[in-house]
Every structure is written in structure tokens, then in C-alpha cells.
mmCIF file of C-alpha atoms in Angstrom:
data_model
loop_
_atom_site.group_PDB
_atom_site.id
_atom_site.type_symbol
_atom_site.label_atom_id
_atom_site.label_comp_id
_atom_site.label_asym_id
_atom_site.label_seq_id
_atom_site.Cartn_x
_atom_site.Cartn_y
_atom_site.Cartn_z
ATOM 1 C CA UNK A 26 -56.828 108.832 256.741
ATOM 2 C CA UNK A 27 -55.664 111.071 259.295
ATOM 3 C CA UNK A 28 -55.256 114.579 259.131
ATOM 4 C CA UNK A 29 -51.137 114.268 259.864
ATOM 5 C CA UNK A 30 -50.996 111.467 257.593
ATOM 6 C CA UNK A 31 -52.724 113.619 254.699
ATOM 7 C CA UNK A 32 -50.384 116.290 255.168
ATOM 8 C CA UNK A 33 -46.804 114.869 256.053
ATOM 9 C CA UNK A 34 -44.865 117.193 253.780
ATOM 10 C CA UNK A 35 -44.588 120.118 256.091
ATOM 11 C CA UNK A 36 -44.036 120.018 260.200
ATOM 12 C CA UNK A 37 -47.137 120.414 262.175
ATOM 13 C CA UNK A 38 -46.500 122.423 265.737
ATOM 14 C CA UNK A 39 -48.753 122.845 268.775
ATOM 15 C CA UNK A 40 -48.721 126.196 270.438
ATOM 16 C CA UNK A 41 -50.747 125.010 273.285
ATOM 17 C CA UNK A 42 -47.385 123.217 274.232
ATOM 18 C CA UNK A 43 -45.820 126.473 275.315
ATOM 19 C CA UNK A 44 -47.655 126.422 278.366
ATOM 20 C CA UNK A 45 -47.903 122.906 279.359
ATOM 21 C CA UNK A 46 -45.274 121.344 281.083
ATOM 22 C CA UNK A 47 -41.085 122.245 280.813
ATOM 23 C CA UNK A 48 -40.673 118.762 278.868
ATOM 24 C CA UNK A 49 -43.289 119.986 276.329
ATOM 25 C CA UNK A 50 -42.274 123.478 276.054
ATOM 26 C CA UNK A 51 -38.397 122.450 275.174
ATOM 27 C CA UNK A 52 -39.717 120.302 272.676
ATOM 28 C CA UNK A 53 -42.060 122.726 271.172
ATOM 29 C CA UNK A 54 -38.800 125.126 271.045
ATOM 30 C CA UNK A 55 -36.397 122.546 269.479
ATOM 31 C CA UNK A 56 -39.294 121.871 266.969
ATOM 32 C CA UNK A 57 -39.537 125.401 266.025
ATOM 33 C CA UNK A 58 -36.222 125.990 265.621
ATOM 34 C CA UNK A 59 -35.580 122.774 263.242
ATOM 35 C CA UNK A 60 -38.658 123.621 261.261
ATOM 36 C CA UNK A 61 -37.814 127.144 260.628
ATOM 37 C CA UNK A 62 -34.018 126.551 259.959
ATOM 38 C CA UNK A 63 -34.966 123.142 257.517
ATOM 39 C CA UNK A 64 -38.077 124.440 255.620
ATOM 40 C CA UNK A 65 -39.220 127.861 257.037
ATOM 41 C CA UNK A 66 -42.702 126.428 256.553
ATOM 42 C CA UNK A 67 -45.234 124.871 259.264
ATOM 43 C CA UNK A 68 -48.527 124.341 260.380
ATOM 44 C CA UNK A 69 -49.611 125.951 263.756
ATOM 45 C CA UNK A 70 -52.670 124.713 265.792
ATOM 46 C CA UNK A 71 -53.780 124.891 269.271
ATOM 47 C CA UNK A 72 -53.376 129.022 268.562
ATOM 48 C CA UNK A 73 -55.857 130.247 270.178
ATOM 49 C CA UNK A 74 -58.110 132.236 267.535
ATOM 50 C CA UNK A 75 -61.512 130.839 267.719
ATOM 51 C CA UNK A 76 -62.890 128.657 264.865
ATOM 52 C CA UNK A 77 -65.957 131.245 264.835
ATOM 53 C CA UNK A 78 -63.549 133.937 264.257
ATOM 54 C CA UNK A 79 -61.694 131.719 261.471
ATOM 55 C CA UNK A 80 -65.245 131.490 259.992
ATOM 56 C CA UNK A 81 -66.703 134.513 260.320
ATOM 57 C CA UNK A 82 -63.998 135.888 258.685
ATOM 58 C CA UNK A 83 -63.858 133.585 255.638
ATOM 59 C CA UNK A 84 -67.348 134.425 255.403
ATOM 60 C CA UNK A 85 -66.871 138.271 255.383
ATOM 61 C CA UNK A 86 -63.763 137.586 252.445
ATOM 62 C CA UNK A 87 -67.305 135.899 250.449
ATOM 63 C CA UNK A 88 -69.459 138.389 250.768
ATOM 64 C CA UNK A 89 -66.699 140.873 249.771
ATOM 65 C CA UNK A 90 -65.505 139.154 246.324
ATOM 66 C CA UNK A 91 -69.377 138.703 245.500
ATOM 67 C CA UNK A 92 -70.043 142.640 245.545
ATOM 68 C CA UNK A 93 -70.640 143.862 241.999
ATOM 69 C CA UNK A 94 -67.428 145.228 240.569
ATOM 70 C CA UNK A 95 -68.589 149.122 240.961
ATOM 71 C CA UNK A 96 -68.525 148.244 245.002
ATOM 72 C CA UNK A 97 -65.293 146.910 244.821
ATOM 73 C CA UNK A 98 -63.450 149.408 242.903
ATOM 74 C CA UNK A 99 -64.713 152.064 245.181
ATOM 75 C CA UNK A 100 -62.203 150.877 247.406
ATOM 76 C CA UNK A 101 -59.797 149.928 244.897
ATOM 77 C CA UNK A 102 -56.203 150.473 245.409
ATOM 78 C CA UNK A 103 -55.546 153.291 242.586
ATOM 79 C CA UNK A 104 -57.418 155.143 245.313
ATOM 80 C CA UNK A 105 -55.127 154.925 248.249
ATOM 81 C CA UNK A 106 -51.387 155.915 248.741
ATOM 82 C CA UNK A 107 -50.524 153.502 251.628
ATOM 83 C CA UNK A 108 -51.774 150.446 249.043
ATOM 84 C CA UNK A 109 -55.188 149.697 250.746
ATOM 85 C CA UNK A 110 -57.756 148.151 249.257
ATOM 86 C CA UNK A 111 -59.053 145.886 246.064
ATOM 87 C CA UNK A 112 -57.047 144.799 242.978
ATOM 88 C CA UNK A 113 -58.841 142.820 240.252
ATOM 89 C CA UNK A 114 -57.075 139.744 238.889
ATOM 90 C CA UNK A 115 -53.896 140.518 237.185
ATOM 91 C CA UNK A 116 -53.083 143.629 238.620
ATOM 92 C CA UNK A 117 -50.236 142.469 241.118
ATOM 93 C CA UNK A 118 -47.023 141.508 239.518
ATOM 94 C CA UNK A 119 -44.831 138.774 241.035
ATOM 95 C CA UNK A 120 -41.071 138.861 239.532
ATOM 96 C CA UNK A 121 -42.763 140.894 236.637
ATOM 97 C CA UNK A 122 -45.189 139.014 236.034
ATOM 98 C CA UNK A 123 -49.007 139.088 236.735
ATOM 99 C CA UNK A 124 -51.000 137.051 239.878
ATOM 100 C CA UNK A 125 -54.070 135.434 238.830
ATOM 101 C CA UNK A 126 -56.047 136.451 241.881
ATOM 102 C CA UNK A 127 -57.817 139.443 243.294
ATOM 103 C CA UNK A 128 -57.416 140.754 246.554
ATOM 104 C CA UNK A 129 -58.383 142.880 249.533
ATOM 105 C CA UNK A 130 -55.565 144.630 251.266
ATOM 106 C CA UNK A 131 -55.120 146.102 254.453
ATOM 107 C CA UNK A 132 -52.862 147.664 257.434
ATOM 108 C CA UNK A 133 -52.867 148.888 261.190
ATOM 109 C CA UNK A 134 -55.732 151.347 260.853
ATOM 110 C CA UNK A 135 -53.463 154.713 261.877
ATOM 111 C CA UNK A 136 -54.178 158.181 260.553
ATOM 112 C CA UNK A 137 -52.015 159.127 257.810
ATOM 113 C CA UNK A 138 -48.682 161.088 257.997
ATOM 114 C CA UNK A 139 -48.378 164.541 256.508
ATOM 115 C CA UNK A 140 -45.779 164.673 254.000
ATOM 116 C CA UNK A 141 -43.001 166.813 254.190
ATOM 117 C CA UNK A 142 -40.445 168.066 252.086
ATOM 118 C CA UNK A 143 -37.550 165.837 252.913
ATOM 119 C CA UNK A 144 -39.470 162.901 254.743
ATOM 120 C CA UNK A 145 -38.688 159.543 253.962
ATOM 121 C CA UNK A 146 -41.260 158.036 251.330
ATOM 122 C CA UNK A 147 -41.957 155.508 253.027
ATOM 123 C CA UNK A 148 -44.053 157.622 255.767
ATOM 124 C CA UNK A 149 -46.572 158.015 253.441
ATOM 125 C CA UNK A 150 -47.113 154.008 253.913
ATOM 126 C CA UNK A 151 -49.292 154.530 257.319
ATOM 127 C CA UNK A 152 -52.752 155.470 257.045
ATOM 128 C CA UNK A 153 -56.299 154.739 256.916
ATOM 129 C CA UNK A 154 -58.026 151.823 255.686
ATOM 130 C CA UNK A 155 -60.690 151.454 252.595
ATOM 131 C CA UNK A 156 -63.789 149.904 253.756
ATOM 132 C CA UNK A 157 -66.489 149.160 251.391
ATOM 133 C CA UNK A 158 -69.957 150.565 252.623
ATOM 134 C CA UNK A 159 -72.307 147.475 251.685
ATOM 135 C CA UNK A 160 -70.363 145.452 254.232
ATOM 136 C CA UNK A 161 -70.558 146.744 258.011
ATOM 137 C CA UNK A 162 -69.278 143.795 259.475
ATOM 138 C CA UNK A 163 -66.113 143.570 257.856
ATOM 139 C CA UNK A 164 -63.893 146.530 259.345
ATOM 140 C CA UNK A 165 -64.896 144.858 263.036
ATOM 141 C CA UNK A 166 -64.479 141.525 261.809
ATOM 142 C CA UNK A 167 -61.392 142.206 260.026
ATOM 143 C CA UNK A 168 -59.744 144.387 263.433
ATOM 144 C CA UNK A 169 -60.763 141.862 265.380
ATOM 145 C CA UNK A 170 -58.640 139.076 263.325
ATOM 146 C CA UNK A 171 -55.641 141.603 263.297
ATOM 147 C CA UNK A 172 -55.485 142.315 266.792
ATOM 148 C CA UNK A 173 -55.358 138.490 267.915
ATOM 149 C CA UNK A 174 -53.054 137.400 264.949
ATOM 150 C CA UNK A 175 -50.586 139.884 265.534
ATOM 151 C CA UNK A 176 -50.693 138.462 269.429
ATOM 152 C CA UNK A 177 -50.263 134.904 268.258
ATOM 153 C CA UNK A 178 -47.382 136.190 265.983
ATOM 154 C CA UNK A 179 -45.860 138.310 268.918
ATOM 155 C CA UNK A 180 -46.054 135.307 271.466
ATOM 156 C CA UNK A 181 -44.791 133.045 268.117
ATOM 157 C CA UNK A 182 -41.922 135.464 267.735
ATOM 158 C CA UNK A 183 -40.819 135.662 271.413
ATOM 159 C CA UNK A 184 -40.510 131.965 270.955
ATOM 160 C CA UNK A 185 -38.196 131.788 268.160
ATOM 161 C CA UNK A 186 -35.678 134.229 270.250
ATOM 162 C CA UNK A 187 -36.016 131.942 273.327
ATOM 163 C CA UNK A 188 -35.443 128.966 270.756
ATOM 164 C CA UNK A 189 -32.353 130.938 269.358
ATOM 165 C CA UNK A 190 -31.058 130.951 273.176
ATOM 166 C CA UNK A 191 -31.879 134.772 272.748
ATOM 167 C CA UNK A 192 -33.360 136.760 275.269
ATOM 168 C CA UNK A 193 -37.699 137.074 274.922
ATOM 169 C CA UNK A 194 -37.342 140.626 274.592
ATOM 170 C CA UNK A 195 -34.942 140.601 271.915
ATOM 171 C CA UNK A 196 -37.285 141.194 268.827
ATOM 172 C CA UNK A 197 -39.253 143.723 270.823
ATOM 173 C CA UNK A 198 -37.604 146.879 269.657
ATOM 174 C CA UNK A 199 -38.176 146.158 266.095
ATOM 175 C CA UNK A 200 -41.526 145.433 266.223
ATOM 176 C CA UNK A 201 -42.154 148.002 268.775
ATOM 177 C CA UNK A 202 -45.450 149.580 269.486
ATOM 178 C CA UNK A 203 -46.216 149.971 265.728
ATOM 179 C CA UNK A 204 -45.916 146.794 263.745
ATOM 180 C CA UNK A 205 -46.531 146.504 260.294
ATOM 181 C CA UNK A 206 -49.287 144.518 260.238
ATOM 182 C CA UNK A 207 -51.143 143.729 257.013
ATOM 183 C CA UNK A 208 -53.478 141.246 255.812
ATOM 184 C CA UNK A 209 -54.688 140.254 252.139
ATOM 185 C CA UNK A 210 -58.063 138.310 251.606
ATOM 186 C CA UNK A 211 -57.356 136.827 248.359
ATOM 187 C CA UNK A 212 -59.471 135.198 246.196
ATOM 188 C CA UNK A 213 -57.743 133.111 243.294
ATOM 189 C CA UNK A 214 -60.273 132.239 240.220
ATOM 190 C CA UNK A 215 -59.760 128.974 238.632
ATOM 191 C CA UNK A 216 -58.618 129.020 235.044
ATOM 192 C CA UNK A 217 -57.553 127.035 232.591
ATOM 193 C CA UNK A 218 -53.719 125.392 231.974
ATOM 194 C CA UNK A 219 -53.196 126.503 229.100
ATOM 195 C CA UNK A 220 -54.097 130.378 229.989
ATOM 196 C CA UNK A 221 -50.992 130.150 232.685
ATOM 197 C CA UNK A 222 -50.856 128.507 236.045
ATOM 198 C CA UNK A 223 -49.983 131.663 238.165
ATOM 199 C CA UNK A 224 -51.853 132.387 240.879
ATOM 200 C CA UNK A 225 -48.843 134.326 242.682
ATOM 201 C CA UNK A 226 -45.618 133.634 241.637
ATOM 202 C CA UNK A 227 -42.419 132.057 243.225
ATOM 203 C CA UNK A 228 -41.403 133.934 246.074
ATOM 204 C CA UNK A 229 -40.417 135.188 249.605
ATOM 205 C CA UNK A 230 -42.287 137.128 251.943
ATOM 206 C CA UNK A 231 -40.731 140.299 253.097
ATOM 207 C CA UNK A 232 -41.597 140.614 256.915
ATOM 208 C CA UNK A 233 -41.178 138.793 259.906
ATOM 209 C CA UNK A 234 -43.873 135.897 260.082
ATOM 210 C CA UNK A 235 -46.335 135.295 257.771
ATOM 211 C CA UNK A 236 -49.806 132.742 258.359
ATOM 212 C CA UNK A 237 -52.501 131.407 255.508
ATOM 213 C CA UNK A 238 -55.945 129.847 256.452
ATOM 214 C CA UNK A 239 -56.750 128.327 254.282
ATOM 215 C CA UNK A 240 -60.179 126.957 252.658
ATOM 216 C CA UNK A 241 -60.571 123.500 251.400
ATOM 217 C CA UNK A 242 -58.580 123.661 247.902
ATOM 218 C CA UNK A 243 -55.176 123.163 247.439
ATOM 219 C CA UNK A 244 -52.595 125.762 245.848
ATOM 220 C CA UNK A 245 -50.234 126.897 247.818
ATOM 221 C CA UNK A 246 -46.626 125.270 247.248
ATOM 222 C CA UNK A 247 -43.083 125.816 249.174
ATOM 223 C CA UNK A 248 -40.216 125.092 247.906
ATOM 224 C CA UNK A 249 -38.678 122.900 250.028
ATOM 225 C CA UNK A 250 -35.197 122.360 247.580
ATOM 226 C CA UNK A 251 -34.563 124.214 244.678
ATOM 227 C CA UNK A 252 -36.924 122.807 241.730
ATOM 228 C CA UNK A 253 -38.409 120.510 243.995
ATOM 229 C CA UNK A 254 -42.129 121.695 245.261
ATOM 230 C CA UNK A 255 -44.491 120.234 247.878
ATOM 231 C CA UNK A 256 -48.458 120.907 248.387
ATOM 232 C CA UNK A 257 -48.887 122.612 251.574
ATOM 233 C CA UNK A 258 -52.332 121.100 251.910
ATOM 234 C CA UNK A 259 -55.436 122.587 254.089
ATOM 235 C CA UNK A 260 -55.201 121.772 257.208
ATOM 236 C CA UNK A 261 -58.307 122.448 259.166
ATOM 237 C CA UNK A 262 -58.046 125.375 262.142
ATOM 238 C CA UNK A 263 -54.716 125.654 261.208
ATOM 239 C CA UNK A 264 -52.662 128.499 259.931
ATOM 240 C CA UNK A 265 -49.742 127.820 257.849
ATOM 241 C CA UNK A 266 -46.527 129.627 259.119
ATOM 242 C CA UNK A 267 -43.712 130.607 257.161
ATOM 243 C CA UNK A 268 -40.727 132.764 257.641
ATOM 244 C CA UNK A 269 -39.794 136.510 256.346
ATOM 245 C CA UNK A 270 -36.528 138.003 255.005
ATOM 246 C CA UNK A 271 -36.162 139.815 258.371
ATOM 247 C CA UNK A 272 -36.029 137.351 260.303
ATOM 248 C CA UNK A 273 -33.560 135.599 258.300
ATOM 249 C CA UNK A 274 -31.799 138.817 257.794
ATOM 250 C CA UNK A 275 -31.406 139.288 261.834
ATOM 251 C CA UNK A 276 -30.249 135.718 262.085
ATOM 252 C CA UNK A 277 -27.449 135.788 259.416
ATOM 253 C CA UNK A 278 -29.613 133.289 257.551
ATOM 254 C CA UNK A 279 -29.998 130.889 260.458
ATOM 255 C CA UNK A 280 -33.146 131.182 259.977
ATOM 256 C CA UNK A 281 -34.929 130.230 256.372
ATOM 257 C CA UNK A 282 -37.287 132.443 254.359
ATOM 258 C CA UNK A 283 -38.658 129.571 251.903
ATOM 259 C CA UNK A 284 -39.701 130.378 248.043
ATOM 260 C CA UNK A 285 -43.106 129.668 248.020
ATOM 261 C CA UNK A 286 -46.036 130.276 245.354
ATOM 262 C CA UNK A 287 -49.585 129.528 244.327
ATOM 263 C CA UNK A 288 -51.012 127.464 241.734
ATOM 264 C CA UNK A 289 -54.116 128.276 240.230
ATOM 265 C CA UNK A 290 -57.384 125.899 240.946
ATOM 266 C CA UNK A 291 -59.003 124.441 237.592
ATOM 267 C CA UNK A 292 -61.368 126.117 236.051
ATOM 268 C CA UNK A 293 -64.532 125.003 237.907
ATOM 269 C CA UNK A 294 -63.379 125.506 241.011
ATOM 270 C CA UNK A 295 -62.282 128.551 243.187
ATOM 271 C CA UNK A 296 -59.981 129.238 246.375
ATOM 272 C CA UNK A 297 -60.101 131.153 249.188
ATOM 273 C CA UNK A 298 -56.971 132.318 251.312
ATOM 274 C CA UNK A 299 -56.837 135.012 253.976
ATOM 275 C CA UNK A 300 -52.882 135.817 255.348
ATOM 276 C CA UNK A 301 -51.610 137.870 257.964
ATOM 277 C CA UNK A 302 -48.325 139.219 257.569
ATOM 278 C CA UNK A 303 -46.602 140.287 260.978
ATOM 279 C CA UNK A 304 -43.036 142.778 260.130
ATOM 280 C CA UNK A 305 -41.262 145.400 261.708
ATOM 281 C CA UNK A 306 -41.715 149.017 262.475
ATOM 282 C CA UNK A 307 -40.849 150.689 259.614
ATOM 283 C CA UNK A 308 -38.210 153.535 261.098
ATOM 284 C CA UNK A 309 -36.700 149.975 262.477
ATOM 285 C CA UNK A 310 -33.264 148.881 260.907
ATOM 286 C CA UNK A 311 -32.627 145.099 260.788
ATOM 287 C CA UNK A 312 -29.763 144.318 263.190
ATOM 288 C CA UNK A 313 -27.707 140.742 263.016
ATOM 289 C CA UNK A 314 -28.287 138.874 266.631
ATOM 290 C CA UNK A 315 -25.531 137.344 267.951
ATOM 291 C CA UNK A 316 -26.412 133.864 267.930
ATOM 292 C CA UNK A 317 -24.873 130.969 270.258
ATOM 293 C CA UNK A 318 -21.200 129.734 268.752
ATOM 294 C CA UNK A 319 -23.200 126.421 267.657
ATOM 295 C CA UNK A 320 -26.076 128.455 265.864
ATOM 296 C CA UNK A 321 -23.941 131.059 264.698
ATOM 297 C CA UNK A 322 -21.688 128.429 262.666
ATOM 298 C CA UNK A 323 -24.864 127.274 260.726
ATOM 299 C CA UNK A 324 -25.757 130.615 259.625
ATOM 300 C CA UNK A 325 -24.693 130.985 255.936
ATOM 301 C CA UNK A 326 -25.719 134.596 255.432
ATOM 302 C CA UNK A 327 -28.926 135.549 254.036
ATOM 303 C CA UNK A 328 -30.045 134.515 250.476
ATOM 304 C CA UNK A 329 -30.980 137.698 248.923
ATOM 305 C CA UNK A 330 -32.753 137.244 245.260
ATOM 306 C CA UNK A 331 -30.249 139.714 243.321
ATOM 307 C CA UNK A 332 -32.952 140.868 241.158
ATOM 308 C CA UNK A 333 -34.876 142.569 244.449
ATOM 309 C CA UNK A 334 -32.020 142.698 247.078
ATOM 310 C CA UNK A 335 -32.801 142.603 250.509
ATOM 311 C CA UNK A 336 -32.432 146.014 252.544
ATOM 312 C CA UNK A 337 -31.895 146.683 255.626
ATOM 313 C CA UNK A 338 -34.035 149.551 256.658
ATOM 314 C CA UNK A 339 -37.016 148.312 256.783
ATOM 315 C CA UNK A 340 -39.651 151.346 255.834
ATOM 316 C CA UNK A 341 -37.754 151.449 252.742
ATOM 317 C CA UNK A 342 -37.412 147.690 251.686
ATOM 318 C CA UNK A 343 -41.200 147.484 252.275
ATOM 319 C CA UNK A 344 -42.363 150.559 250.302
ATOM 320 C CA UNK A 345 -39.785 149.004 247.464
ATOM 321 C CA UNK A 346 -42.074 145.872 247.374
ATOM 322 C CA UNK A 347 -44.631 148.055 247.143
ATOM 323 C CA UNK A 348 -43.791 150.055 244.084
ATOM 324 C CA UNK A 349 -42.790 146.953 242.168
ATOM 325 C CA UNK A 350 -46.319 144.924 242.892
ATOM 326 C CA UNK A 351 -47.986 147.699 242.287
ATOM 327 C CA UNK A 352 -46.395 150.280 239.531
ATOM 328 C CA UNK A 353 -50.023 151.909 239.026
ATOM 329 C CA UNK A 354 -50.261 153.007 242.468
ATOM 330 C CA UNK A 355 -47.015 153.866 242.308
ATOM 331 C CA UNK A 356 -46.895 155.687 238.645
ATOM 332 C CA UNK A 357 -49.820 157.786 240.818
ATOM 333 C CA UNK A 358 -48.694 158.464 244.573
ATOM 334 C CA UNK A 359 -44.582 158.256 244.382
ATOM 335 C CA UNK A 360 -43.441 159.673 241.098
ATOM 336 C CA UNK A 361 -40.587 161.654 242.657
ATOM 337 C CA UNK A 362 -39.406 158.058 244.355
ATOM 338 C CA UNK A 363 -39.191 156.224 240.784
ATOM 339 C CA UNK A 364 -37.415 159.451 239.291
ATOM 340 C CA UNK A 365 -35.413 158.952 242.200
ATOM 341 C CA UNK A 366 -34.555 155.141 242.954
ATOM 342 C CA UNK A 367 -35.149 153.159 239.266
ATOM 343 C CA UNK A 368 -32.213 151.139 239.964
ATOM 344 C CA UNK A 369 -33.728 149.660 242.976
ATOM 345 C CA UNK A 370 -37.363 149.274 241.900
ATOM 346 C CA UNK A 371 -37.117 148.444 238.090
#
């Protein structure tokens, strides 16, 4: 069996096509466009970030979830207000509810901002990393990843504004010269049917662009209509792509950001998923492009979920997401912002 014919549910798109001939790069374009606006979910390949660094990275996630629990929670999250670092199983909440997975989190390694009285809240986002001690190789390794996955999604997100008959530049100013770049390794612990089946519940992603490797087992489902779910299967050297509420915010919904979640493994088994999430600066405010007349009359308007509605300003609708995955960090490092905005985060 073929690798496309094992995996025909979702579109499969070549990067290296940008630069090959005009033929090939028009098609890449118009396949880009139809995937995004149809499903919001694809496989890239040809992307230019080595199958060593793939690996090595995959291998670094490993080592990490095998460090005895007192290693891990040295970096745990509790310990960090810009949500850095390790959550056990269960402690992330999707819609309310908790992910069967732990996790490894991390952002563009900036110092932190001093907080002032009368800052925006979300400031206090930026800052250092956690980096566990028994593992030198993984702050290089992990940097490493982040710098050449936020080019790929940079290059990737060029594309979709040259697709959208937009100008290549047009995306620049939100994503500026400090992107929000995070990534999660994630390790999801098989368990039993009967004990619950979430290993991160239904879903959007919040940011631009988002991209999964995957390891060999299966989990991760999209939505591609509602109630009806497809296997986004692993793909080997590929990422999976999917789109964020901002960019279908700052396309009037042109663009789709697909419900999506994972499904735990069985009980013998494990799975392994490392994702890179490429959004905007955070003082950024989402603007609505002014799309061709054709494009523009298939743009519906976004589909905000009205139980965590989309917002504009970006620093805020991120640090919102925040405080609802994650009400101990919260409850710790933003009391004054719950006291202050229940409405929005309850």
C-alpha cells in the first residue's frame, strides 16, 4: 500500500513545489487555498527540516517523559507565570474537561517583562523557559526545531496571502519580529475505554498555523463535518498542518480553523506528538483583509465557539486560553485578572 493511498482522508501538499517551476508553484497555491478553505487540515512534506532533526527531537521528548517524576516537576508549570514547562496527565482542561496526556511546554526564549501597575496581563506571558537539568541537549535541540519551524511557517504563511491574491508582506506586521511561537511535546498514555477516551478534547487552535509530527500511532482526528471524524494518520517526515482562529479571523472566515481532537491509544500502547504552534505578536490586533470580490463572497464570517469567543486582540485572547487550560497557574500568577474578567474566562 502506498503511503497516499493509506492516508487519503486529508490533502497531502509539497512545499518543494514553491520553488520549482511557475506551473508547479500555481498549483501548489490553488492547492493550499482549497485545502485550507475545505478542511483546514493537511499534510506538508518536502519542508525542509531534516529527518535527523525530526528524530533527534522525538528522541529528546523520550528521554524527557522517562525522567523520574521529581525531575519533571522541577520544571513543572505551577512554577512559571508565562505557562512553561511540565503538566502531568489530567492537568489541562479542554472545554472543562481534563486531557489524558502530559506535556512539555514552551515559548520564544525572551527575558521576562516587569510588571507594572496598569500593564496589560498579558505582558507577563513573555519570558524564560524551564529546562530540566538532567537533559543538556534538549534546550539546543528544542531552539533549534523552533527557529526552522517558525521559518517553514513564515514561508507557509506568505503563501497563503499570495494564494489569497494578497500581497507576501501582508501577514508580516502581525507576526512581526516577535511571534508567538510555542511548542508542546506531548506524551498521551494509553488507557482503557471505559476510563474515558480523551486525550485532548474537541477543539480549535488559537494562532495562526499549527504542525504535529507525529510518531507511528494513530490519535489525532479532524473534524471534517460536524459529527463526522476522520483519522489523520502518521505520515512519515511529514507535519500535519492545520489552521488557527486568526487566520480565519483576518479572512472573514475564508479561511477554516477545523475542530480537531485526540483519542487516546489502548492501554498497551503509548503516543508520541510534538506541535509547533506559529501566532501573532501579542500587542498585534487581528485586522479583516480585504479579499478579492470572488474570495470575499465565500467568506461567511468566522465561527466563534460562543462558550470561548474569539477576540480580537490577540495578547489577550491568548492569555484567556491560558487561564482556562490552566486555572492552577492561573489561581497562582493572575488572581487580579480572574477578579477582573470571570465572564470571559469561566
Amino acid at each position: 500500500m502506498s503511503i497516499i493511498d493509506a492516508t487519503p482522508a486529508l490533502p497531502i501538499l509539497d512545499l518543494a513545489q514553491l520553488n520549482a517551476s511557475p506551473t508547479d508553484r500555481a498549483a501548489f497555491l490553488s492547492q493550499l487555498r482549497q485545502a485550507a478553505r475545505e478542511i483546514g487540515f493537511f499534510y506538508l512534506i518536502n519542508h525542509g527540516v531534516s529527518a535527523d532533526l525530526q528524530h533527534a527531537v522525538q528522541d529528546e521528548a523520550r528521554s524527557f517523559f522517562a525522567l523520574p517524576d521529581g525531575a519533571k516537576q522541577k520544571v513543572a508549570m505551577i512554577n512559571s507565570p508565562h505557562f512553561r514547562g511540565y503538566n502531568r496527565a489530567a492537568s489541562e482542561l479542554t472545554r472543562g474537561k481534563p486531557d489524558w496526556r502530559e506535556q512539555f511546554d514552551l515559548g520564544a526564549e525572551r527575558p521576562a517583562v516587569e510588571h507594572a501597575e496598569g500593564q496589560s496581563a498579558w505582558k507577563r506571558l513573555q519570558g524564560p523557559n524551564l529546562w530540566p537539568e538532567a537533559l543538556p541537549e534538549l534546550k539546543p535541540t528544542l531552539l533549534q526545531f523552533q527557529r526552522e519551524m517558525t521559518a517553514v511557517a513564515l514561508r507557509l504563511l506568505q503563501a497563503f496571502a499570495e494564494a489569497l491574491a494578497l500581497p507576501a508582506d501582508s501577514f508580516d506586521a502581525l507576526y512581526g519580529s516577535k511571534p508567538n511561537e510555542h511548542i508542546k511535546l506531548i506524551r498521551y498514555p494509553g488507557q482503557h475505554a471505559t476510563h474515558g477516551d480523551q486525550g485532548v478534547g474537541a477543539h480549535k487552535d488559537s494562532g495562526f498555523l499549527s504542525f504535529l509530527l507525529q510518531d507511528r500511532q494513530k490519535g489525532l482526528q479532524v473534524e471534517v463535518t460536524p459529527g463526522s471524524w476522520v483519522d489523520a494518520l502518521p505520515l512519515p517526515g511529514s507535519f500535519v498542518v492545520n489552521i488557527g482562529e486568526l487566520l480565519e479571523l483576518a479572512t472573514n472566515g475564508y479561511l477554516r480553523a477545523t475542530v480537531h481532537r485526540v483519542v487516546s491509544p489502548p492501554p498497551d500502547e503509548e503516543r508520541l506528538s510534538i506541535a509547533f504552534f506559529l501566532g501573532a505578536q501579542l500587542d498585534a490586533v487581528v485586522p479583516v483583509y480585504a479579499l478579492p470580490p470572488e474570495l470575499a463572497r465565500e467568506a461567511p464570517g468566522p465561527q466563534s465557539d460562543p462558550l470561548n469567543p474569539l477576540l480580537r486582540d490577540v495578547g489577550w485572547n491568548y492569555l484567556k486560553g491560558r487561564l482556562r487550560s490552566h486555572p492552577d497557574v492561573a489561581e497562582r500568577y493572575y488572581p487580579d485578572v480572574l477578579r477582573n474578567s470571570a465572564e470571559l474566562i469561566a
